[in-house]
Amino acid sequence: MATRYWIVSLPVQSSASSLWSRLQESISKNSFDTPLYRFNTPDLRVGTLDSLLALSDDLAKSNAFIEGVSHKIRRQIEDLERASGVEGGALTVDGVPVDSYLTRFVWDESKYPTMSPLREIVDTIHVQVAKIEDDMKVRAAEYNNIRGQLNAINRKQSGSLAVRDLSNLVKPEDIITSEHLVTLLAVVPKYSQKDWLSSYETLTTYVVPRSTKKLHEDNEYALYTVTLFVRVADNFKTSARERGFQIREFEYSPEAQESWKLELEKLLQDQENIRSSLLQWCYASYGEVFSSWMHFCAVRVFAESILRYGLPPLFLAAVLAPSAKGEKKVRSILEELCGNVNSTFWKSEDEVGLAGLGGEAEAYPYVSFTINIV
C-alpha cells in the first residue's frame, strides 16, 4: 500500500471522459508504475467568490489538523498493539482498507448534504474530528495513568537492593520477631560480602552467632538477614552504617503482601481491559477521522478548482501515487494536460513553485495537494 498520494484536478477543455482517457494513456506510457484513480467529487454548492477565498485561506490549516489527528490515532494503535505483543489487523474505513477507501472514494450525502454551504461542511468535519481528538486525550490519559502506576511498581521491584521493595524477596521463615529478638535486613555491597560475614557478629553485643543468611543478590548488592537482641538493634544499625552496610527498614506483614498481590493483579487486569477498549475505540475512530478527511479533501479540491479554473465547475479530479523517482515525470504529464493554462506563469527560473491556493508550499498550473496516510 502506498503511504503518500497526490490529489489533483485538471481543467476540462472538452469533456471529462476524454481528458481522463488522455491522462490514463499518458501515465500508462510514461509512468506505468504510478497508480491512478478518479477522485469522485460531487457537485457542491459554490457560494460567493468572497466565501470561497475566505475558505481557501483555512483549507491547508484545517487539512494539517485533520491529518495530524489521523496520525495520532494511528500511532496510538501501533503503541497499543506493541504493548500487547500482538500484531494487529489492517486499518479499515467503513469496512474496506484505507487505500481502497481513498482510491474509490464516494461522497456520503446523508452525512454531508451537498446543498450545505462549503464552510458549513468544513466546520462540521472540523468539529467532529476535534471531538474525537478530545475523546482520545481523555482515554489515553486513563490508560497512561494506569501504565504509570504499574511502571512505578516495576521500578520498585527492579531497582537495586538499596531502594527496591523487598516484600517478594523475604519469606516468613526468614524473619524472627519476638519480645527479645529481631531480624534485620542488611544491604551489603557485593565486594564487601567477606567483610560482612567476618564482622557482623562483632558489630555490637548480643548478635546471634551464625544467624546471617543471604536472601538475594543483584549486580551491586547482596541482601542478608541478621538476628540480634531488640535492645541492641540501634547500636547495630549505627555500627553497620559506619562499615558501609545499609540496614533496610522492613516489617514483614502477610496481610500487606496479600493485599499488594491483589492490587497488582487488579492493576494488570484493569490495564488490559482499558488497553483493549482503547484499541477498539481507536480502530473505529481512525475510520471516522479518515472518512471525514477524505470528504474534506473533496471540498478542498472542489473549492480550489473553482478558484483556479473559474465557473462553471469543469474539472477532472484524480488520485495518484507516484514513486519518488517518478514524481518529476508525472508532474510533467499533468502540466502538459492543463491545455491553455500558461504553465510558465507558475514556475520560477529554478523551478521552485510560488505559493499556491490553500497554502500549498509549491504551486503548479493545476490544483495539487499531498495526502500522507502514515
Short mmCIF file of C-alpha atoms in Angstrom, two decimals:
data_model
loop_
_atom_site.label_atom_id
_atom_site.label_comp_id
_atom_site.label_asym_id
_atom_site.label_seq_id
_atom_site.Cartn_x
_atom_site.Cartn_y
_atom_site.Cartn_z
CA MET A 1 0.00 0.00 0.00
CA ALA A 2 1.28 3.44 -0.91
CA THR A 3 1.55 5.86 2.00
CA ARG A 4 1.73 9.10 0.03
CA TYR A 5 -0.85 10.21 -2.52
CA TRP A 6 -1.49 13.27 -4.65
CA ILE A 7 -5.00 14.58 -5.12
CA VAL A 8 -5.04 16.73 -8.25
CA SER A 9 -7.54 18.37 -10.53
CA LEU A 10 -7.13 19.34 -14.18
CA PRO A 11 -9.25 21.84 -16.14
CA VAL A 12 -11.67 20.19 -18.58
CA GLN A 13 -11.48 21.66 -22.09
CA SER A 14 -14.00 19.47 -23.93
CA SER A 15 -15.17 16.52 -21.84
CA ALA A 16 -14.06 14.92 -18.59
CA SER A 17 -14.14 11.42 -20.11
CA SER A 18 -11.77 12.34 -22.95
CA LEU A 19 -9.39 14.10 -20.52
CA TRP A 20 -9.48 11.03 -18.27
CA SER A 21 -8.61 8.81 -21.23
CA ARG A 22 -5.69 11.06 -22.18
CA LEU A 23 -4.43 11.08 -18.60
CA GLN A 24 -4.65 7.29 -18.35
CA GLU A 25 -2.84 6.90 -21.65
CA SER A 26 -0.04 9.33 -20.74
CA ILE A 27 0.53 7.75 -17.33
CA SER A 28 0.47 4.26 -18.84
CA LYS A 29 3.03 5.18 -21.50
CA ASN A 30 5.39 7.36 -19.48
CA SER A 31 4.96 6.33 -15.85
CA PHE A 32 3.34 2.91 -15.94
CA ASP A 33 4.16 2.14 -12.28
CA THR A 34 2.09 5.11 -10.99
CA PRO A 35 -1.32 4.06 -9.61
CA LEU A 36 -4.06 6.33 -10.98
CA TYR A 37 -7.70 6.63 -9.89
CA ARG A 38 -10.62 9.00 -10.42
CA PHE A 39 -11.44 11.05 -7.33
CA ASN A 40 -15.19 11.46 -7.29
CA THR A 41 -16.17 14.94 -6.14
CA PRO A 42 -19.89 15.78 -6.06
CA ASP A 43 -21.48 18.97 -7.36
CA LEU A 44 -21.17 21.09 -4.25
CA ARG A 45 -22.69 24.47 -3.55
CA VAL A 46 -20.33 27.14 -4.89
CA GLY A 47 -21.44 30.17 -2.88
CA THR A 48 -19.81 33.56 -3.41
CA LEU A 49 -16.27 34.29 -4.54
CA ASP A 50 -15.55 36.02 -1.22
CA SER A 51 -16.70 32.96 0.71
CA LEU A 52 -14.50 30.71 -1.45
CA LEU A 53 -11.47 32.93 -0.94
CA ALA A 54 -12.04 33.06 2.81
CA LEU A 55 -12.45 29.28 2.91
CA SER A 56 -9.32 28.75 0.82
CA ASP A 57 -7.24 30.57 3.41
CA ASP A 58 -8.25 27.99 6.04
CA LEU A 59 -8.11 24.81 3.97
CA ALA A 60 -4.41 23.97 4.38
CA LYS A 61 -4.55 24.68 8.12
CA SER A 62 -7.64 22.51 8.57
CA ASN A 63 -6.09 19.74 6.49
CA ALA A 64 -2.97 19.75 8.69
CA PHE A 65 -5.17 19.46 11.80
CA ILE A 66 -7.25 16.56 10.47
CA GLU A 67 -4.17 14.77 9.13
CA GLY A 68 -2.46 15.25 12.50
CA VAL A 69 -5.36 13.65 14.40
CA SER A 70 -5.37 10.75 11.93
CA HIS A 71 -1.66 10.15 12.55
CA LYS A 72 -2.07 10.44 16.34
CA ILE A 73 -4.70 7.71 16.35
CA ARG A 74 -2.59 5.51 14.08
CA ARG A 75 0.44 5.92 16.38
CA GLN A 76 -1.73 5.13 19.40
CA ILE A 77 -2.91 1.94 17.71
CA GLU A 78 0.69 0.94 16.97
CA ASP A 79 1.71 1.62 20.60
CA LEU A 80 -1.19 -0.44 21.96
CA GLU A 81 -0.50 -3.35 19.63
CA ARG A 82 3.19 -3.25 20.51
CA ALA A 83 2.34 -3.25 24.24
CA SER A 84 0.22 -6.37 23.81
CA GLY A 85 2.80 -8.11 21.65
CA VAL A 86 0.10 -8.96 19.14
CA GLU A 87 0.26 -7.87 15.53
CA GLY A 88 -2.96 -6.09 14.68
CA GLY A 89 -5.01 -6.25 11.54
CA ALA A 90 -5.06 -3.73 8.73
CA LEU A 91 -6.86 -0.47 9.39
CA THR A 92 -10.18 -0.08 7.63
CA VAL A 93 -12.66 2.67 6.84
CA ASP A 94 -16.30 1.63 6.53
CA GLY A 95 -15.14 -1.97 6.30
CA VAL A 96 -12.63 -1.50 3.45
CA PRO A 97 -8.84 -0.98 3.52
CA VAL A 98 -7.68 2.61 3.91
CA ASP A 99 -6.12 2.82 0.45
CA SER A 100 -9.26 1.37 -1.16
CA TYR A 101 -11.44 3.94 0.59
CA LEU A 102 -9.23 6.75 -0.71
CA THR A 103 -8.92 5.48 -4.28
CA ARG A 104 -12.62 4.56 -4.55
CA PHE A 105 -13.99 7.46 -2.56
CA VAL A 106 -17.76 8.04 -2.66
CA TRP A 107 -19.36 11.10 -1.09
CA ASP A 108 -21.74 10.37 1.81
CA GLU A 109 -24.75 12.56 1.03
CA SER A 110 -26.61 11.56 4.20
CA LYS A 111 -23.74 12.70 6.40
CA TYR A 112 -22.75 15.83 4.46
CA PRO A 113 -25.62 17.15 2.28
CA THR A 114 -24.15 18.64 -0.89
CA MET A 115 -26.56 21.58 -0.72
CA SER A 116 -24.96 22.75 2.53
CA PRO A 117 -22.57 25.72 2.24
CA LEU A 118 -18.93 24.64 1.89
CA ARG A 119 -17.99 26.47 5.08
CA GLU A 120 -20.68 24.56 6.98
CA ILE A 121 -19.39 21.21 5.70
CA VAL A 122 -15.80 22.09 6.60
CA ASP A 123 -16.80 23.33 10.07
CA THR A 124 -18.87 20.18 10.70
CA ILE A 125 -15.88 18.00 9.78
CA HIS A 126 -13.56 20.08 11.98
CA VAL A 127 -15.90 19.84 14.99
CA GLN A 128 -16.30 16.06 14.56
CA VAL A 129 -12.55 15.48 14.33
CA ALA A 130 -11.83 17.84 17.26
CA LYS A 131 -14.31 15.92 19.43
CA ILE A 132 -12.62 12.63 18.55
CA GLU A 133 -9.24 14.15 19.42
CA ASP A 134 -10.57 15.32 22.80
CA ASP A 135 -12.04 11.87 23.49
CA MET A 136 -8.72 10.27 22.63
CA LYS A 137 -6.85 12.55 25.04
CA VAL A 138 -9.16 11.52 27.89
CA ARG A 139 -8.99 7.81 27.06
CA ALA A 140 -5.23 7.84 26.50
CA ALA A 141 -4.71 9.71 29.79
CA GLU A 142 -6.66 7.00 31.65
CA TYR A 143 -4.55 4.29 30.02
CA ASN A 144 -1.27 6.14 30.62
CA ASN A 145 -2.20 6.72 34.26
CA ILE A 146 -2.60 3.02 34.97
CA ARG A 147 0.56 2.27 33.00
CA GLY A 148 2.35 4.84 35.14
CA GLN A 149 1.19 3.09 38.32
CA LEU A 150 2.44 -0.25 37.03
CA ASN A 151 5.73 1.25 35.89
CA ALA A 152 6.22 2.71 39.37
CA ILE A 153 5.63 -0.74 40.87
CA ASN A 154 8.02 -2.31 38.38
CA ARG A 155 10.68 0.25 39.23
CA LYS A 156 10.28 -0.65 42.90
CA GLN A 157 10.63 -4.33 42.04
CA SER A 158 13.52 -3.95 39.61
CA GLY A 159 15.72 -1.31 41.27
CA SER A 160 18.84 -2.15 43.24
CA LEU A 161 18.54 -3.74 46.67
CA ALA A 162 19.35 -0.35 48.19
CA VAL A 163 16.00 1.08 47.05
CA ARG A 164 13.68 -1.64 45.75
CA ASP A 165 10.75 -3.15 47.57
CA LEU A 166 11.86 -6.24 49.48
CA SER A 167 8.48 -7.84 50.12
CA ASN A 168 8.74 -10.51 47.44
CA LEU A 169 12.31 -11.43 48.46
CA VAL A 170 11.62 -12.16 52.12
CA LYS A 171 9.75 -15.26 53.28
CA PRO A 172 8.07 -15.70 56.69
CA GLU A 173 10.73 -18.19 57.80
CA ASP A 174 13.48 -15.63 57.13
CA ILE A 175 12.20 -13.31 59.87
CA ILE A 176 12.32 -13.85 63.63
CA THR A 177 10.32 -11.41 65.72
CA SER A 178 9.74 -11.93 69.43
CA GLU A 179 9.76 -9.98 72.64
CA HIS A 180 13.56 -10.08 72.82
CA LEU A 181 14.82 -10.97 69.32
CA VAL A 182 14.57 -9.15 65.98
CA THR A 183 15.78 -9.91 62.45
CA LEU A 184 17.28 -7.04 60.46
CA LEU A 185 17.91 -6.89 56.73
CA ALA A 186 21.35 -5.70 55.66
CA VAL A 187 22.21 -4.50 52.16
CA VAL A 188 25.87 -5.32 51.62
CA PRO A 189 27.95 -4.15 48.64
CA LYS A 190 28.94 -7.20 46.59
CA TYR A 191 32.63 -6.56 47.08
CA SER A 192 32.15 -6.31 50.89
CA GLN A 193 30.43 -9.65 51.49
CA LYS A 194 33.53 -11.25 53.04
CA ASP A 195 33.85 -8.27 55.35
CA TRP A 196 30.20 -8.64 56.38
CA LEU A 197 30.48 -12.34 57.07
CA SER A 198 33.58 -11.87 59.19
CA SER A 199 32.38 -8.85 61.15
CA TYR A 200 28.60 -8.86 61.60
CA GLU A 201 28.75 -10.83 64.86
CA THR A 202 31.06 -8.22 66.40
CA LEU A 203 29.34 -5.01 65.28
CA THR A 204 27.63 -4.95 68.69
CA THR A 205 26.98 -7.28 71.59
CA TYR A 206 24.16 -9.81 71.70
CA VAL A 207 24.19 -10.74 67.99
CA VAL A 208 23.03 -14.33 67.46
CA PRO A 209 26.04 -16.27 66.12
CA ARG A 210 25.81 -17.70 62.59
CA SER A 211 22.39 -16.03 62.15
CA THR A 212 23.14 -14.30 58.87
CA LYS A 213 21.68 -15.68 55.66
CA LYS A 214 21.89 -14.39 52.10
CA LEU A 215 18.45 -13.94 50.56
CA HIS A 216 19.22 -12.28 47.24
CA GLU A 217 21.95 -10.72 45.15
CA ASP A 218 21.87 -8.24 42.28
CA ASN A 219 24.57 -6.51 40.23
CA GLU A 220 25.55 -4.18 43.09
CA TYR A 221 24.43 -5.59 46.41
CA ALA A 222 23.62 -8.69 48.40
CA LEU A 223 20.73 -8.90 50.90
CA TYR A 224 21.49 -10.60 54.22
CA THR A 225 19.47 -11.25 57.37
CA VAL A 226 20.95 -10.98 60.86
CA THR A 227 19.23 -11.79 64.18
CA LEU A 228 20.04 -9.99 67.43
CA PHE A 229 18.52 -8.76 70.67
CA VAL A 230 16.00 -5.97 70.28
CA ARG A 231 17.76 -3.73 72.81
CA VAL A 232 20.97 -3.55 70.74
CA ALA A 233 19.29 -3.02 67.35
CA ASP A 234 20.03 0.73 67.24
CA ASN A 235 23.69 0.21 68.15
CA PHE A 236 23.97 -2.46 65.44
CA LYS A 237 22.46 -0.16 62.79
CA THR A 238 24.94 2.60 63.68
CA SER A 239 27.96 0.29 63.59
CA ALA A 240 26.78 -1.31 60.33
CA ARG A 241 26.36 2.09 58.68
CA GLU A 242 29.89 3.05 59.73
CA ARG A 243 31.20 -0.07 57.99
CA GLY A 244 29.30 0.69 54.77
CA PHE A 245 26.40 -1.71 55.34
CA GLN A 246 22.83 -0.40 54.90
CA ILE A 247 20.12 -1.68 57.22
CA ARG A 248 16.77 -1.55 55.43
CA GLU A 249 13.68 -0.81 57.47
CA PHE A 250 11.32 -3.72 56.89
CA GLU A 251 8.34 -5.20 58.66
CA TYR A 252 7.00 -8.47 57.32
CA SER A 253 3.22 -8.49 57.03
CA PRO A 254 1.44 -11.42 55.33
CA GLU A 255 -1.70 -9.29 55.09
CA ALA A 256 0.19 -6.46 53.36
CA GLN A 257 1.82 -8.95 51.00
CA GLU A 258 -1.52 -10.45 50.02
CA SER A 259 -3.07 -7.01 49.63
CA TRP A 260 -0.18 -5.92 47.40
CA LYS A 261 -0.54 -9.01 45.20
CA LEU A 262 -4.28 -8.45 44.82
CA GLU A 263 -3.70 -4.78 43.98
CA LEU A 264 -1.09 -5.69 41.35
CA GLU A 265 -3.38 -8.29 39.78
CA LYS A 266 -6.21 -5.75 39.66
CA LEU A 267 -3.96 -3.11 38.06
CA LEU A 268 -2.78 -5.60 35.43
CA GLN A 269 -6.36 -6.63 34.65
CA ASP A 270 -7.51 -3.00 34.54
CA GLN A 271 -4.64 -2.15 32.21
CA GLU A 272 -5.57 -4.95 29.82
CA ASN A 273 -9.26 -4.01 29.88
CA ILE A 274 -8.51 -0.34 29.22
CA ARG A 275 -5.94 -1.21 26.55
CA SER A 276 -8.40 -3.46 24.75
CA SER A 277 -11.19 -0.89 25.00
CA LEU A 278 -8.92 1.94 23.81
CA LEU A 279 -7.67 -0.14 20.91
CA GLN A 280 -11.19 -0.91 19.70
CA TRP A 281 -12.13 2.76 20.06
CA CYS A 282 -9.03 3.78 18.08
CA TYR A 283 -9.86 1.37 15.24
CA ALA A 284 -13.37 2.80 14.96
CA SER A 285 -12.28 6.43 15.40
CA TYR A 286 -9.49 6.14 12.85
CA GLY A 287 -12.08 5.10 10.29
CA GLU A 288 -14.30 8.05 11.22
CA VAL A 289 -11.45 10.56 11.02
CA PHE A 290 -10.15 9.18 7.73
CA SER A 291 -13.60 9.26 6.20
CA SER A 292 -14.05 12.86 7.36
CA TRP A 293 -10.62 13.69 5.97
CA MET A 294 -11.49 12.39 2.50
CA HIS A 295 -14.74 14.37 2.48
CA PHE A 296 -12.71 17.41 3.47
CA CYS A 297 -10.31 16.72 0.59
CA ALA A 298 -13.26 16.58 -1.80
CA VAL A 299 -14.40 20.01 -0.58
CA ARG A 300 -10.84 21.29 -0.87
CA VAL A 301 -10.28 20.11 -4.41
CA PHE A 302 -13.68 21.49 -5.43
CA ALA A 303 -13.09 24.93 -3.86
CA GLU A 304 -9.55 25.28 -5.19
CA SER A 305 -10.60 24.14 -8.66
CA ILE A 306 -13.30 26.84 -8.81
CA LEU A 307 -10.80 29.48 -7.72
CA ARG A 308 -8.21 28.22 -10.18
CA TYR A 309 -10.32 27.46 -13.28
CA GLY A 310 -13.43 29.58 -12.71
CA LEU A 311 -17.11 28.78 -13.22
CA PRO A 312 -18.88 26.61 -14.16
CA PRO A 313 -17.02 23.87 -12.23
CA LEU A 314 -15.45 21.89 -15.09
CA PHE A 315 -12.51 19.87 -13.80
CA LEU A 316 -11.27 16.30 -13.51
CA ALA A 317 -10.11 15.18 -10.05
CA ALA A 318 -7.75 12.24 -9.70
CA VAL A 319 -5.63 10.41 -7.13
CA LEU A 320 -2.08 9.34 -7.97
CA ALA A 321 0.66 7.60 -6.02
CA PRO A 322 3.89 8.19 -7.96
CA SER A 323 7.19 6.78 -6.77
CA ALA A 324 9.82 9.29 -5.63
CA LYS A 325 11.82 8.83 -8.81
CA GLY A 326 8.70 9.16 -10.98
CA GLU A 327 7.34 12.37 -9.46
CA LYS A 328 9.01 14.76 -11.91
CA LYS A 329 7.71 12.79 -14.90
CA VAL A 330 4.18 12.71 -13.54
CA ARG A 331 4.27 16.45 -12.86
CA SER A 332 5.31 16.99 -16.46
CA ILE A 333 2.37 14.86 -17.72
CA LEU A 334 -0.14 16.76 -15.58
CA GLU A 335 1.25 20.09 -16.71
CA GLU A 336 1.01 19.09 -20.34
CA LEU A 337 -2.66 18.18 -19.91
CA CYS A 338 -3.53 21.60 -18.50
CA GLY A 339 -4.15 22.83 -22.05
CA ASN A 340 -4.33 26.58 -22.46
CA VAL A 341 -3.23 27.40 -18.89
CA ASN A 342 0.06 29.24 -19.16
CA SER A 343 2.23 26.86 -17.17
CA THR A 344 5.31 29.08 -17.32
CA PHE A 345 3.48 31.53 -15.08
CA TRP A 346 3.62 29.04 -12.23
CA LYS A 347 7.38 28.43 -12.38
CA SER A 348 10.32 30.49 -11.34
CA GLU A 349 13.65 30.07 -13.09
CA ASP A 350 14.86 27.43 -10.68
CA GLU A 351 11.52 25.60 -10.83
CA VAL A 352 10.62 26.41 -7.24
CA GLY A 353 6.86 26.91 -7.09
CA LEU A 354 5.09 30.00 -5.98
CA ALA A 355 2.73 29.96 -3.03
CA GLY A 356 -0.38 28.18 -4.23
CA LEU A 357 -4.01 28.29 -3.35
CA GLY A 358 -4.96 26.93 0.04
CA GLY A 359 -1.46 27.50 1.40
CA GLU A 360 0.40 24.81 -0.54
CA ALA A 361 4.18 25.12 -0.32
CA GLU A 362 4.52 24.51 -4.06
CA ALA A 363 2.31 25.71 -6.92
CA TYR A 364 1.51 24.14 -10.27
CA PRO A 365 -0.73 25.14 -13.16
CA TYR A 366 -3.30 22.69 -11.74
CA VAL A 367 -4.68 22.01 -8.28
CA SER A 368 -2.48 19.61 -6.30
CA PHE A 369 -2.00 18.65 -2.69
CA THR A 370 -0.44 15.70 -0.93
CA ILE A 371 -2.07 13.15 1.39
CA ASN A 372 0.27 11.34 3.80
CA ILE A 373 -1.55 8.32 5.16
CA VAL A 374 1.26 7.40 7.57
#
